[in-house]
Amino acid sequence: MKNLLCSIILFSFHFLLQPLCAQTYEQTVENGLKAADKGEYSVAEDFFRKALLMSPNDYRNSLLYANLAKVQQAQGKSLKAIDSYSLALNITPLNIPILQSRADLYFELGNYKKAVIDYGKIIDKDPLNTNALQACAYIYQQLEEYDKASQCYDKLLDIDPQNYTALLGTAILQHNTKHTGEAISILTRLMESHPDKAELYSIRAEIEAENHQTELALIDLDKAIELDPGNSNTVLTRAYLHKQRGNKRLARHDFLRAIELGVPRASLKKELKEVK
């Protein structure tokens, strides 16, 4: 959380020859920053609120509200943090770090529609902002607004043709829009340059399984599990494929392995009975 706070604590209050009131404001903020740095977030919140009362019209309150939001976020007060970010943006509407922080929090809370608005504002001001473009692309995928997602991925690939996240997202987008061949092609090219990425094999396996290419899917799942043996989802997927093919021994082995990796045994009670 210390790094999280540092990401938005961007201003210093060390100015010479300031009026007494401003010095008091600055010292109060400094005390808040020191408390936040120690992880004393409720103490920091109190100091920041006191500073706001001392000088409610200070232009620097934009960053002070942002700091307040950070310590609220650290305490799990997400909705209050959103309010504080919004107050900060009322003062500086196009401050990219603050927009990014509010957008990221909206994203974390699952409020994709509000998150994408903030990310869009960032892109309007900084069209080459890859973080915002990637977030927008992901959100549009989740909202099934595939044309908008494709536009974001295209912009990312214009900036960096080898952008892994954009290429992987494009492959998933092609699959979601029923362009299976293109999705497989992109994933295969990615495997050539990223042979140790287990997720590439598991995603391709999912597509192959949906297209009834179970033998190919099992080969890819074997590779994915070899690269990432602790992934219970991949092991569970292979278990169901073995079960589907009637191979009870291998299916049972994978179901039991998934349980070892943390899948609740009760949730697989029926499956274990069926592969005895």
mmCIF file of C-alpha atoms in Angstrom:
data_model
loop_
_atom_site.group_PDB
_atom_site.id
_atom_site.type_symbol
_atom_site.label_atom_id
_atom_site.label_comp_id
_atom_site.label_asym_id
_atom_site.label_seq_id
_atom_site.Cartn_x
_atom_site.Cartn_y
_atom_site.Cartn_z
ATOM 1 C CA MET A 1 0.000 0.000 0.000
ATOM 2 C CA LYS A 2 2.973 2.303 0.490
ATOM 3 C CA ASN A 3 3.623 2.187 -3.257
ATOM 4 C CA LEU A 4 -0.053 2.807 -3.900
ATOM 5 C CA LEU A 5 0.077 5.984 -1.868
ATOM 6 C CA CYS A 6 3.264 7.125 -3.533
ATOM 7 C CA SER A 7 1.543 6.872 -6.905
ATOM 8 C CA ILE A 8 -0.690 9.834 -6.096
ATOM 9 C CA ILE A 9 1.225 11.786 -3.454
ATOM 10 C CA LEU A 10 2.830 13.983 -6.049
ATOM 11 C CA PHE A 11 3.203 17.368 -4.446
ATOM 12 C CA SER A 12 5.369 18.989 -1.823
ATOM 13 C CA PHE A 13 4.393 21.575 0.717
ATOM 14 C CA HIS A 14 7.847 22.997 1.254
ATOM 15 C CA PHE A 15 7.441 26.614 0.220
ATOM 16 C CA LEU A 16 9.301 29.580 1.666
ATOM 17 C CA LEU A 17 7.782 32.823 2.946
ATOM 18 C CA GLN A 18 4.195 31.534 3.065
ATOM 19 C CA PRO A 19 1.559 33.121 5.333
ATOM 20 C CA LEU A 20 1.053 31.505 8.714
ATOM 21 C CA CYS A 21 -2.245 29.926 7.664
ATOM 22 C CA ALA A 22 -0.623 28.279 4.632
ATOM 23 C CA GLN A 23 2.218 26.986 6.771
ATOM 24 C CA THR A 24 -0.307 25.419 9.145
ATOM 25 C CA TYR A 25 -2.105 23.846 6.201
ATOM 26 C CA GLU A 26 1.166 22.529 4.844
ATOM 27 C CA GLN A 27 2.306 21.121 8.174
ATOM 28 C CA THR A 28 -1.024 19.385 8.672
ATOM 29 C CA VAL A 29 -0.759 17.797 5.252
ATOM 30 C CA GLU A 30 2.846 16.760 5.939
ATOM 31 C CA ASN A 31 1.684 15.087 9.145
ATOM 32 C CA GLY A 32 -0.945 13.235 7.138
ATOM 33 C CA LEU A 33 1.599 12.086 4.596
ATOM 34 C CA LYS A 34 3.901 10.829 7.342
ATOM 35 C CA ALA A 35 1.049 8.922 8.967
ATOM 36 C CA ALA A 36 0.068 7.382 5.624
ATOM 37 C CA ASP A 37 3.665 6.380 4.985
ATOM 38 C CA LYS A 38 3.615 4.491 8.313
ATOM 39 C CA GLY A 39 0.360 2.767 7.433
ATOM 40 C CA GLU A 40 -1.605 4.807 9.979
ATOM 41 C CA TYR A 41 -4.403 5.464 7.532
ATOM 42 C CA SER A 42 -7.137 6.620 9.899
ATOM 43 C CA VAL A 43 -4.714 9.120 11.457
ATOM 44 C CA ALA A 44 -3.737 10.320 7.978
ATOM 45 C CA GLU A 45 -7.396 10.716 7.059
ATOM 46 C CA ASP A 46 -7.956 12.932 10.107
ATOM 47 C CA PHE A 47 -5.009 15.159 9.221
ATOM 48 C CA PHE A 48 -6.144 15.522 5.590
ATOM 49 C CA ARG A 49 -9.667 16.472 6.667
ATOM 50 C CA LYS A 50 -8.284 19.078 9.067
ATOM 51 C CA ALA A 51 -6.203 20.578 6.284
ATOM 52 C CA LEU A 52 -9.261 20.806 4.041
ATOM 53 C CA LEU A 53 -11.131 22.697 6.753
ATOM 54 C CA MET A 54 -8.194 25.093 7.230
ATOM 55 C CA SER A 55 -8.077 26.118 3.579
ATOM 56 C CA PRO A 56 -11.161 24.906 1.704
ATOM 57 C CA ASN A 57 -10.437 26.958 -1.429
ATOM 58 C CA ASP A 58 -6.760 26.060 -1.858
ATOM 59 C CA TYR A 59 -6.074 24.902 -5.412
ATOM 60 C CA ARG A 60 -3.843 22.155 -4.022
ATOM 61 C CA ASN A 61 -6.889 20.503 -2.472
ATOM 62 C CA SER A 62 -7.296 18.512 -5.662
ATOM 63 C CA LEU A 63 -4.237 16.481 -4.751
ATOM 64 C CA LEU A 64 -5.208 16.520 -1.094
ATOM 65 C CA TYR A 65 -8.577 14.961 -1.918
ATOM 66 C CA ALA A 66 -6.718 12.377 -4.002
ATOM 67 C CA ASN A 67 -4.512 11.528 -1.028
ATOM 68 C CA LEU A 68 -7.594 11.322 1.157
ATOM 69 C CA ALA A 69 -9.101 8.884 -1.347
ATOM 70 C CA LYS A 70 -5.984 6.735 -1.222
ATOM 71 C CA VAL A 71 -6.047 6.349 2.552
ATOM 72 C CA GLN A 72 -9.797 5.674 2.453
ATOM 73 C CA GLN A 73 -9.173 3.023 -0.169
ATOM 74 C CA ALA A 74 -6.488 1.491 2.038
ATOM 75 C CA GLN A 75 -9.075 1.180 4.807
ATOM 76 C CA GLY A 76 -11.603 -0.503 2.531
ATOM 77 C CA LYS A 77 -13.807 2.588 2.298
ATOM 78 C CA SER A 78 -14.180 2.278 -1.454
ATOM 79 C CA LEU A 79 -17.342 4.345 -1.900
ATOM 80 C CA LYS A 80 -15.960 7.181 0.215
ATOM 81 C CA ALA A 81 -12.774 7.011 -1.843
ATOM 82 C CA ILE A 82 -14.829 7.391 -5.026
ATOM 83 C CA ASP A 83 -16.438 10.518 -3.545
ATOM 84 C CA SER A 84 -13.037 11.956 -2.636
ATOM 85 C CA TYR A 85 -11.629 11.279 -6.117
ATOM 86 C CA SER A 86 -14.692 13.005 -7.548
ATOM 87 C CA LEU A 87 -14.119 16.070 -5.357
ATOM 88 C CA ALA A 88 -10.525 16.137 -6.555
ATOM 89 C CA LEU A 89 -11.662 15.988 -10.165
ATOM 90 C CA ASN A 90 -14.148 18.810 -9.579
ATOM 91 C CA ILE A 91 -11.071 20.982 -9.075
ATOM 92 C CA THR A 92 -8.842 19.462 -11.794
ATOM 93 C CA PRO A 93 -11.142 17.564 -14.190
ATOM 94 C CA LEU A 94 -8.408 16.324 -16.515
ATOM 95 C CA ASN A 95 -5.758 15.253 -14.021
ATOM 96 C CA ILE A 96 -4.734 11.919 -15.552
ATOM 97 C CA PRO A 97 -3.309 10.238 -12.414
ATOM 98 C CA ILE A 98 -6.487 11.013 -10.477
ATOM 99 C CA LEU A 99 -8.731 9.928 -13.347
ATOM 100 C CA GLN A 100 -6.695 6.734 -13.553
ATOM 101 C CA SER A 101 -7.101 6.099 -9.831
ATOM 102 C CA ARG A 102 -10.873 6.609 -9.908
ATOM 103 C CA ALA A 103 -11.217 4.530 -13.069
ATOM 104 C CA ASP A 104 -9.163 1.714 -11.549
ATOM 105 C CA LEU A 105 -11.328 1.746 -8.423
ATOM 106 C CA TYR A 106 -14.538 1.711 -10.476
ATOM 107 C CA PHE A 107 -13.031 -1.208 -12.391
ATOM 108 C CA GLU A 108 -12.151 -3.028 -9.156
ATOM 109 C CA LEU A 109 -15.725 -2.534 -7.926
ATOM 110 C CA GLY A 110 -17.127 -3.939 -11.178
ATOM 111 C CA ASN A 111 -18.671 -0.633 -12.220
ATOM 112 C CA TYR A 112 -17.444 -0.980 -15.788
ATOM 113 C CA LYS A 113 -19.706 1.657 -17.300
ATOM 114 C CA LYS A 114 -18.323 4.426 -15.085
ATOM 115 C CA ALA A 115 -14.784 3.096 -15.354
ATOM 116 C CA VAL A 116 -14.840 3.216 -19.131
ATOM 117 C CA ILE A 117 -15.985 6.852 -19.059
ATOM 118 C CA ASP A 118 -12.941 7.817 -17.002
ATOM 119 C CA TYR A 119 -10.599 5.746 -19.136
ATOM 120 C CA GLY A 120 -12.114 7.416 -22.200
ATOM 121 C CA LYS A 121 -11.310 10.859 -20.787
ATOM 122 C CA ILE A 122 -7.715 9.753 -20.298
ATOM 123 C CA ILE A 123 -7.510 8.548 -23.900
ATOM 124 C CA ASP A 124 -9.011 11.805 -25.178
ATOM 125 C CA LYS A 125 -6.212 13.723 -23.482
ATOM 126 C CA ASP A 126 -3.484 11.119 -24.025
ATOM 127 C CA PRO A 127 -4.297 8.920 -27.061
ATOM 128 C CA LEU A 128 -1.156 6.842 -26.508
ATOM 129 C CA ASN A 129 -2.046 5.840 -22.948
ATOM 130 C CA THR A 130 -1.760 2.063 -23.194
ATOM 131 C CA ASN A 131 -3.078 1.381 -19.688
ATOM 132 C CA ALA A 132 -6.355 3.145 -20.429
ATOM 133 C CA LEU A 133 -6.645 1.542 -23.877
ATOM 134 C CA GLN A 134 -6.117 -1.931 -22.441
ATOM 135 C CA ALA A 135 -8.680 -1.333 -19.735
ATOM 136 C CA CYS A 136 -11.234 -0.023 -22.235
ATOM 137 C CA ALA A 137 -10.676 -2.989 -24.531
ATOM 138 C CA TYR A 138 -11.221 -5.426 -21.660
ATOM 139 C CA ILE A 139 -14.352 -3.639 -20.458
ATOM 140 C CA TYR A 140 -15.879 -3.498 -23.926
ATOM 141 C CA GLN A 141 -15.217 -7.246 -24.244
ATOM 142 C CA GLN A 142 -17.085 -7.856 -20.983
ATOM 143 C CA LEU A 143 -19.948 -5.627 -22.112
ATOM 144 C CA GLU A 144 -19.980 -7.484 -25.462
ATOM 145 C CA GLU A 145 -19.388 -4.237 -27.336
ATOM 146 C CA TYR A 146 -16.988 -5.982 -29.643
ATOM 147 C CA ASP A 147 -16.589 -3.232 -32.245
ATOM 148 C CA LYS A 148 -15.394 -0.804 -29.582
ATOM 149 C CA ALA A 149 -13.104 -3.435 -28.093
ATOM 150 C CA SER A 150 -11.614 -4.066 -31.530
ATOM 151 C CA GLN A 151 -10.949 -0.340 -32.002
ATOM 152 C CA CYS A 152 -9.041 -0.215 -28.722
ATOM 153 C CA TYR A 153 -6.969 -3.264 -29.613
ATOM 154 C CA ASP A 154 -6.213 -1.790 -33.042
ATOM 155 C CA LYS A 155 -4.958 1.421 -31.411
ATOM 156 C CA LEU A 156 -2.782 -0.588 -29.033
ATOM 157 C CA LEU A 157 -1.294 -2.560 -31.896
ATOM 158 C CA ASP A 158 -0.648 0.637 -33.852
ATOM 159 C CA ILE A 159 1.405 1.831 -30.870
ATOM 160 C CA ASP A 160 3.111 -1.539 -30.340
ATOM 161 C CA PRO A 161 2.510 -4.302 -32.918
ATOM 162 C CA GLN A 162 3.941 -6.892 -30.518
ATOM 163 C CA ASN A 163 1.823 -5.889 -27.523
ATOM 164 C CA TYR A 164 1.112 -9.239 -25.839
ATOM 165 C CA THR A 165 -2.037 -8.127 -24.037
ATOM 166 C CA ALA A 166 -3.518 -6.613 -27.180
ATOM 167 C CA LEU A 167 -2.749 -9.685 -29.292
ATOM 168 C CA LEU A 168 -4.185 -12.041 -26.688
ATOM 169 C CA GLY A 169 -7.245 -9.832 -26.314
ATOM 170 C CA THR A 170 -7.673 -9.789 -30.080
ATOM 171 C CA ALA A 171 -7.547 -13.584 -30.163
ATOM 172 C CA ILE A 172 -10.252 -13.801 -27.488
ATOM 173 C CA LEU A 173 -12.271 -11.179 -29.358
ATOM 174 C CA GLN A 174 -12.040 -13.216 -32.571
ATOM 175 C CA HIS A 175 -13.254 -16.265 -30.669
ATOM 176 C CA ASN A 176 -16.141 -14.332 -29.119
ATOM 177 C CA THR A 177 -17.201 -13.124 -32.562
ATOM 178 C CA LYS A 178 -17.078 -16.687 -33.958
ATOM 179 C CA HIS A 179 -13.889 -16.208 -35.980
ATOM 180 C CA THR A 180 -12.374 -19.388 -34.608
ATOM 181 C CA GLY A 181 -9.705 -19.854 -37.260
ATOM 182 C CA GLU A 182 -8.305 -16.365 -36.752
ATOM 183 C CA ALA A 183 -8.346 -16.807 -32.975
ATOM 184 C CA ILE A 184 -6.369 -20.054 -33.233
ATOM 185 C CA SER A 185 -3.947 -18.438 -35.679
ATOM 186 C CA ILE A 186 -3.181 -15.516 -33.369
ATOM 187 C CA LEU A 187 -2.713 -17.804 -30.376
ATOM 188 C CA THR A 188 -0.390 -20.054 -32.345
ATOM 189 C CA ARG A 189 1.749 -17.077 -33.399
ATOM 190 C CA LEU A 190 1.867 -15.907 -29.799
ATOM 191 C CA MET A 191 3.065 -19.328 -28.695
ATOM 192 C CA GLU A 192 6.016 -19.036 -31.050
ATOM 193 C CA SER A 193 7.208 -15.883 -29.316
ATOM 194 C CA HIS A 194 5.947 -16.784 -25.813
ATOM 195 C CA PRO A 195 6.374 -20.574 -25.553
ATOM 196 C CA ASP A 196 6.276 -20.536 -21.743
ATOM 197 C CA LYS A 197 2.873 -18.828 -21.368
ATOM 198 C CA ALA A 198 0.554 -21.502 -19.991
ATOM 199 C CA GLU A 199 -2.541 -19.349 -20.550
ATOM 200 C CA LEU A 200 -2.038 -19.463 -24.325
ATOM 201 C CA TYR A 201 -2.303 -23.244 -24.352
ATOM 202 C CA SER A 202 -5.288 -23.330 -22.000
ATOM 203 C CA ILE A 203 -7.175 -20.709 -24.038
ATOM 204 C CA ARG A 204 -6.468 -22.525 -27.297
ATOM 205 C CA ALA A 205 -7.564 -25.772 -25.626
ATOM 206 C CA GLU A 206 -10.860 -24.163 -24.625
ATOM 207 C CA ILE A 207 -11.509 -23.105 -28.217
ATOM 208 C CA GLU A 208 -10.556 -26.550 -29.540
ATOM 209 C CA ALA A 209 -12.826 -28.271 -27.018
ATOM 210 C CA GLU A 210 -15.758 -26.062 -28.004
ATOM 211 C CA ASN A 211 -15.145 -27.135 -31.603
ATOM 212 C CA HIS A 212 -15.109 -30.835 -30.613
ATOM 213 C CA GLN A 213 -11.349 -31.163 -31.192
ATOM 214 C CA THR A 214 -10.857 -32.914 -27.881
ATOM 215 C CA GLU A 215 -7.577 -34.644 -28.764
ATOM 216 C CA LEU A 216 -5.964 -31.320 -29.691
ATOM 217 C CA ALA A 217 -7.467 -29.732 -26.603
ATOM 218 C CA LEU A 218 -5.960 -32.420 -24.362
ATOM 219 C CA ILE A 219 -2.530 -31.927 -25.914
ATOM 220 C CA ASP A 220 -2.712 -28.208 -25.191
ATOM 221 C CA LEU A 221 -4.006 -28.802 -21.671
ATOM 222 C CA ASP A 222 -1.128 -31.208 -21.005
ATOM 223 C CA LYS A 223 1.301 -28.463 -22.027
ATOM 224 C CA ALA A 224 -0.497 -25.813 -19.987
ATOM 225 C CA ILE A 225 -0.384 -28.008 -16.877
ATOM 226 C CA GLU A 226 3.281 -28.813 -17.490
ATOM 227 C CA LEU A 227 4.017 -25.071 -17.525
ATOM 228 C CA ASP A 228 1.685 -24.209 -14.620
ATOM 229 C CA PRO A 229 0.994 -27.344 -12.550
ATOM 230 C CA GLY A 230 -0.676 -25.390 -9.757
ATOM 231 C CA ASN A 231 -3.571 -24.074 -11.830
ATOM 232 C CA SER A 232 -6.650 -25.903 -10.546
ATOM 233 C CA ASN A 233 -8.899 -24.556 -13.323
ATOM 234 C CA THR A 234 -6.749 -26.107 -16.044
ATOM 235 C CA VAL A 235 -6.544 -29.427 -14.209
ATOM 236 C CA LEU A 236 -10.307 -29.391 -13.722
ATOM 237 C CA THR A 237 -10.891 -28.642 -17.399
ATOM 238 C CA ARG A 238 -8.751 -31.621 -18.372
ATOM 239 C CA ALA A 239 -10.637 -33.800 -15.880
ATOM 240 C CA TYR A 240 -13.948 -33.006 -17.540
ATOM 241 C CA LEU A 241 -12.510 -33.689 -20.991
ATOM 242 C CA HIS A 242 -11.216 -37.074 -19.856
ATOM 243 C CA LYS A 243 -14.628 -37.800 -18.337
ATOM 244 C CA GLN A 244 -16.340 -36.745 -21.568
ATOM 245 C CA ARG A 245 -14.133 -39.200 -23.496
ATOM 246 C CA GLY A 246 -14.977 -41.990 -21.064
ATOM 247 C CA ASN A 247 -11.496 -42.218 -19.542
ATOM 248 C CA LYS A 248 -12.560 -42.567 -15.898
ATOM 249 C CA ARG A 249 -9.103 -43.336 -14.516
ATOM 250 C CA LEU A 250 -7.512 -40.172 -15.899
ATOM 251 C CA ALA A 251 -10.572 -38.097 -15.071
ATOM 252 C CA ARG A 252 -10.533 -39.287 -11.448
ATOM 253 C CA HIS A 253 -6.817 -38.558 -11.190
ATOM 254 C CA ASP A 254 -7.392 -34.964 -12.327
ATOM 255 C CA PHE A 255 -10.443 -34.428 -10.139
ATOM 256 C CA LEU A 256 -8.445 -35.546 -7.102
ATOM 257 C CA ARG A 257 -5.538 -33.333 -8.165
ATOM 258 C CA ALA A 258 -7.904 -30.354 -8.459
ATOM 259 C CA ILE A 259 -9.082 -31.036 -4.906
ATOM 260 C CA GLU A 260 -5.455 -31.047 -3.736
ATOM 261 C CA LEU A 261 -5.083 -27.652 -5.409
ATOM 262 C CA GLY A 262 -7.986 -26.169 -3.481
ATOM 263 C CA VAL A 263 -11.221 -27.085 -5.263
ATOM 264 C CA PRO A 264 -13.795 -28.047 -2.587
ATOM 265 C CA ARG A 265 -14.307 -31.817 -2.547
ATOM 266 C CA ALA A 266 -18.035 -31.352 -1.941
ATOM 267 C CA SER A 267 -18.368 -29.530 -5.256
ATOM 268 C CA LEU A 268 -17.010 -32.591 -7.106
ATOM 269 C CA LYS A 269 -18.943 -35.249 -5.183
ATOM 270 C CA LYS A 270 -21.080 -36.156 -8.188
ATOM 271 C CA GLU A 271 -18.105 -36.236 -10.580
ATOM 272 C CA LEU A 272 -16.045 -38.488 -8.300
ATOM 273 C CA LYS A 273 -18.953 -40.903 -8.011
ATOM 274 C CA GLU A 274 -19.324 -41.012 -11.803
ATOM 275 C CA VAL A 275 -15.663 -41.865 -12.419
ATOM 276 C CA LYS A 276 -15.247 -44.637 -9.812
#
